[in-house]
mmCIF file of C-alpha atoms in Angstrom:
data_model
loop_
_atom_site.group_PDB
_atom_site.id
_atom_site.type_symbol
_atom_site.label_atom_id
_atom_site.label_comp_id
_atom_site.label_asym_id
_atom_site.label_seq_id
_atom_site.Cartn_x
_atom_site.Cartn_y
_atom_site.Cartn_z
ATOM 1 C CA MET A 25 -0.083 -0.241 -0.143
ATOM 2 C CA GLN A 26 1.204 3.148 -0.850
ATOM 3 C CA PRO A 27 1.347 5.917 1.978
ATOM 4 C CA ILE A 28 -1.054 8.460 2.718
ATOM 5 C CA VAL A 29 0.825 12.345 2.207
ATOM 6 C CA LEU A 30 0.432 14.724 5.018
ATOM 7 C CA TYR A 31 1.982 18.110 4.221
ATOM 8 C CA ASN A 32 2.788 19.582 7.459
ATOM 9 C CA PHE A 33 4.393 23.099 8.550
ATOM 10 C CA SER A 34 8.435 22.613 9.490
ATOM 11 C CA LEU A 35 10.197 25.913 11.299
ATOM 12 C CA LEU A 36 13.610 27.041 10.026
ATOM 13 C CA ASP A 37 15.391 26.449 13.143
ATOM 14 C CA HIS A 38 13.002 23.123 13.969
ATOM 15 C CA PRO A 39 12.733 21.310 10.315
ATOM 16 C CA ASN A 40 11.053 18.001 10.199
ATOM 17 C CA GLU A 41 9.799 18.294 13.845
ATOM 18 C CA LEU A 42 5.947 18.375 15.247
ATOM 19 C CA TRP A 43 5.158 21.134 16.842
ATOM 20 C CA SER A 44 1.731 23.003 15.489
ATOM 21 C CA ALA A 45 -1.696 22.085 16.701
ATOM 22 C CA ASN A 46 -3.728 21.117 13.953
ATOM 23 C CA PRO A 47 -0.823 18.463 11.747
ATOM 24 C CA PHE A 48 -0.119 16.968 15.818
ATOM 25 C CA LYS A 49 -3.672 16.024 15.113
ATOM 26 C CA THR A 50 -3.514 14.687 11.986
ATOM 27 C CA HIS A 51 -0.191 13.211 12.572
ATOM 28 C CA TYR A 52 -1.467 11.816 15.859
ATOM 29 C CA THR A 53 -4.651 10.224 14.086
ATOM 30 C CA LEU A 54 -2.297 8.522 11.278
ATOM 31 C CA VAL A 55 -0.232 6.581 14.025
ATOM 32 C CA PHE A 56 -3.543 6.053 16.123
ATOM 33 C CA LYS A 57 -4.908 4.417 13.499
ATOM 34 C CA ASN A 58 -1.850 2.627 12.342
ATOM 35 C CA LEU A 59 -2.057 4.091 9.090
ATOM 36 C CA PRO A 60 1.153 4.440 6.825
ATOM 37 C CA PHE A 61 1.930 7.818 5.800
ATOM 38 C CA THR A 62 4.745 10.284 4.607
ATOM 39 C CA THR A 63 5.474 13.543 5.204
ATOM 40 C CA GLU A 64 5.689 16.934 4.005
ATOM 41 C CA TRP A 65 7.724 19.423 5.569
ATOM 42 C CA LEU A 66 6.374 23.239 4.100
ATOM 43 C CA GLU A 67 7.495 26.472 5.007
ATOM 44 C CA PHE A 68 6.113 28.557 6.488
ATOM 45 C CA HIS A 69 5.733 31.086 3.142
ATOM 46 C CA GLU A 70 5.529 27.677 0.759
ATOM 47 C CA ILE A 71 2.113 26.869 2.051
ATOM 48 C CA SER A 72 0.787 29.742 0.461
ATOM 49 C CA GLN A 73 2.273 28.428 -3.210
ATOM 50 C CA VAL A 74 1.907 24.493 -2.983
ATOM 51 C CA ILE A 75 -1.128 23.636 -0.630
ATOM 52 C CA PRO A 76 -3.515 25.637 -3.902
ATOM 53 C CA THR A 77 -1.873 23.563 -6.252
ATOM 54 C CA ILE A 78 -2.469 20.028 -4.177
ATOM 55 C CA THR A 79 -6.357 21.485 -2.767
ATOM 56 C CA LYS A 80 -7.550 23.063 -6.055
ATOM 57 C CA THR A 81 -10.276 24.642 -4.559
ATOM 58 C CA LYS A 82 -11.196 28.530 -2.927
ATOM 59 C CA ILE A 83 -10.294 27.037 0.891
ATOM 60 C CA PRO A 84 -7.180 29.403 2.357
ATOM 61 C CA PRO A 85 -4.201 27.520 2.039
ATOM 62 C CA THR A 86 -3.295 25.782 5.347
ATOM 63 C CA VAL A 87 -1.662 22.598 6.583
ATOM 64 C CA PRO A 88 -2.778 20.240 7.792
ATOM 65 C CA VAL A 89 -3.410 18.473 4.211
ATOM 66 C CA ILE A 90 -3.412 15.034 3.169
ATOM 67 C CA VAL A 91 -3.292 12.833 0.025
ATOM 68 C CA ASP A 92 -4.590 9.523 0.377
ATOM 69 C CA THR A 93 -2.851 7.145 -2.155
ATOM 70 C CA ASN A 94 -6.962 7.245 -3.966
ATOM 71 C CA ASN A 95 -6.002 10.496 -4.160
ATOM 72 C CA THR A 96 -8.436 11.795 -2.471
ATOM 73 C CA VAL A 97 -7.404 15.103 -0.860
ATOM 74 C CA ILE A 98 -8.802 16.586 2.679
ATOM 75 C CA GLN A 99 -7.473 19.620 4.077
ATOM 76 C CA ASP A 100 -8.104 20.550 8.502
ATOM 77 C CA SER A 101 -7.912 18.454 10.838
ATOM 78 C CA TRP A 102 -11.132 17.737 11.908
ATOM 79 C CA GLU A 103 -12.424 17.098 8.262
ATOM 80 C CA ILE A 104 -9.133 14.658 8.085
ATOM 81 C CA ALA A 105 -9.709 12.675 11.000
ATOM 82 C CA LYS A 106 -13.848 12.496 9.868
ATOM 83 C CA TYR A 107 -12.314 10.867 6.568
ATOM 84 C CA LEU A 108 -10.195 8.608 8.095
ATOM 85 C CA GLU A 109 -12.516 7.217 10.546
ATOM 86 C CA SER A 110 -14.535 6.603 7.582
ATOM 87 C CA ALA A 111 -11.876 5.287 5.007
ATOM 88 C CA TYR A 112 -10.507 2.966 7.351
ATOM 89 C CA PRO A 113 -13.578 1.446 9.239
ATOM 90 C CA ASP A 114 -11.008 -1.569 10.247
ATOM 91 C CA SER A 115 -8.231 1.060 11.610
ATOM 92 C CA PRO A 116 -8.530 1.872 15.807
ATOM 93 C CA SER A 117 -11.159 4.810 15.882
ATOM 94 C CA VAL A 118 -10.247 7.440 17.272
ATOM 95 C CA PHE A 119 -13.772 8.482 17.861
ATOM 96 C CA ASN A 120 -15.041 5.213 18.931
ATOM 97 C CA GLY A 121 -18.647 5.528 18.963
ATOM 98 C CA ALA A 122 -18.740 9.289 20.248
ATOM 99 C CA GLU A 123 -18.061 11.718 17.584
ATOM 100 C CA SER A 124 -21.056 13.875 18.326
ATOM 101 C CA LEU A 125 -18.874 14.039 21.490
ATOM 102 C CA HIS A 126 -15.937 14.830 20.012
ATOM 103 C CA HIS A 127 -16.676 17.799 17.731
ATOM 104 C CA PHE A 128 -17.944 19.405 21.289
ATOM 105 C CA PHE A 129 -15.022 19.593 22.481
ATOM 106 C CA TYR A 130 -12.974 20.089 19.189
ATOM 107 C CA GLN A 131 -15.471 23.185 18.649
ATOM 108 C CA TYR A 132 -15.622 24.427 22.463
ATOM 109 C CA TYR A 133 -11.435 24.281 21.977
ATOM 110 C CA GLN A 134 -11.831 26.757 18.759
ATOM 111 C CA THR A 135 -14.084 29.124 19.694
ATOM 112 C CA ASN A 136 -12.940 29.153 23.934
ATOM 113 C CA ILE A 137 -9.126 28.188 23.861
ATOM 114 C CA GLN A 138 -7.411 28.272 20.920
ATOM 115 C CA ALA A 139 -7.117 32.508 20.456
ATOM 116 C CA SER A 140 -5.988 32.704 24.098
ATOM 117 C CA ILE A 141 -3.001 30.216 23.502
ATOM 118 C CA TYR A 142 -2.765 31.762 19.935
ATOM 119 C CA GLY A 143 -1.802 35.202 21.575
ATOM 120 C CA LEU A 144 0.599 33.808 23.862
ATOM 121 C CA VAL A 145 2.601 31.681 21.807
ATOM 122 C CA ALA A 146 2.350 33.598 18.094
ATOM 123 C CA MET A 147 5.202 36.308 18.175
ATOM 124 C CA ASN A 148 7.602 33.627 19.667
ATOM 125 C CA VAL A 149 6.197 31.288 16.846
ATOM 126 C CA LYS A 150 6.783 33.874 14.344
ATOM 127 C CA LYS A 151 10.644 34.215 14.725
ATOM 128 C CA HIS A 152 11.247 30.693 13.656
ATOM 129 C CA CYS A 153 9.234 31.432 10.343
ATOM 130 C CA GLY A 154 11.591 33.085 8.087
ATOM 131 C CA HIS A 155 10.888 35.401 5.264
ATOM 132 C CA TYR A 156 9.303 38.431 7.425
ATOM 133 C CA ASP A 157 9.595 40.296 4.099
ATOM 134 C CA ASN A 158 7.431 37.452 1.798
ATOM 135 C CA PRO A 159 3.803 39.025 1.042
ATOM 136 C CA ASN A 160 2.473 35.320 2.446
ATOM 137 C CA GLY A 161 4.754 35.637 4.972
ATOM 138 C CA PHE A 162 4.015 34.736 9.025
ATOM 139 C CA SER A 163 3.213 38.891 9.933
ATOM 140 C CA GLN A 164 1.134 39.910 7.010
ATOM 141 C CA LYS A 165 -1.547 36.814 7.682
ATOM 142 C CA ARG A 166 -1.583 36.794 11.438
ATOM 143 C CA HIS A 167 -1.233 41.099 12.601
ATOM 144 C CA VAL A 168 -5.302 40.673 12.273
ATOM 145 C CA ILE A 169 -5.556 38.068 14.637
ATOM 146 C CA LEU A 170 -3.581 39.377 16.918
ATOM 147 C CA ALA A 171 -4.959 42.811 17.170
ATOM 148 C CA PHE A 172 -7.636 41.441 18.256
ATOM 149 C CA LEU A 173 -6.312 39.523 21.510
#
C-alpha cells in the first residue's frame, strides 16, 4: 500500500519536528490508526504556494492536508479525522462511537481556548518562520488576528 502524504509546517530552526497543533492532531490520528504515511514538510512561505496546487479549491491554504492513496485530498484536521474514520473503518477508531462528543470539545476549544493560546505563542513562533518580507509571510497573515487579542 502506498502511504498517505501528510503536508505539515516546518520551522526554520527546527526542521521536520512536530510542533503545530493542527498538523500534530492529524499526525497523531494517522499513527493511532496504524496507517502508513509520509510527511512533506513546508516552510511557512511555501504553504500559500504549494497547498492550492494540491487542494485545487478556494479554501485558504493551511496545513494539515493529506493526500490519500486514492488521490483524495482533505484539508483541516477535523475533516481529515472524519475522513480517515470512514475510509479506514477496520483500523482503530479515534472517535470510538462518540464523534458528536469529540466535535463538541473540538468546537469548544476552537471558540473558547484557541485564541488565548494563539496570543501567547504567536509572536514566539514568528521568530522561527523566517521570510518576514514575503507577502505571504507570518506577519502579514497574522497581524489582524493578533490585533483582536
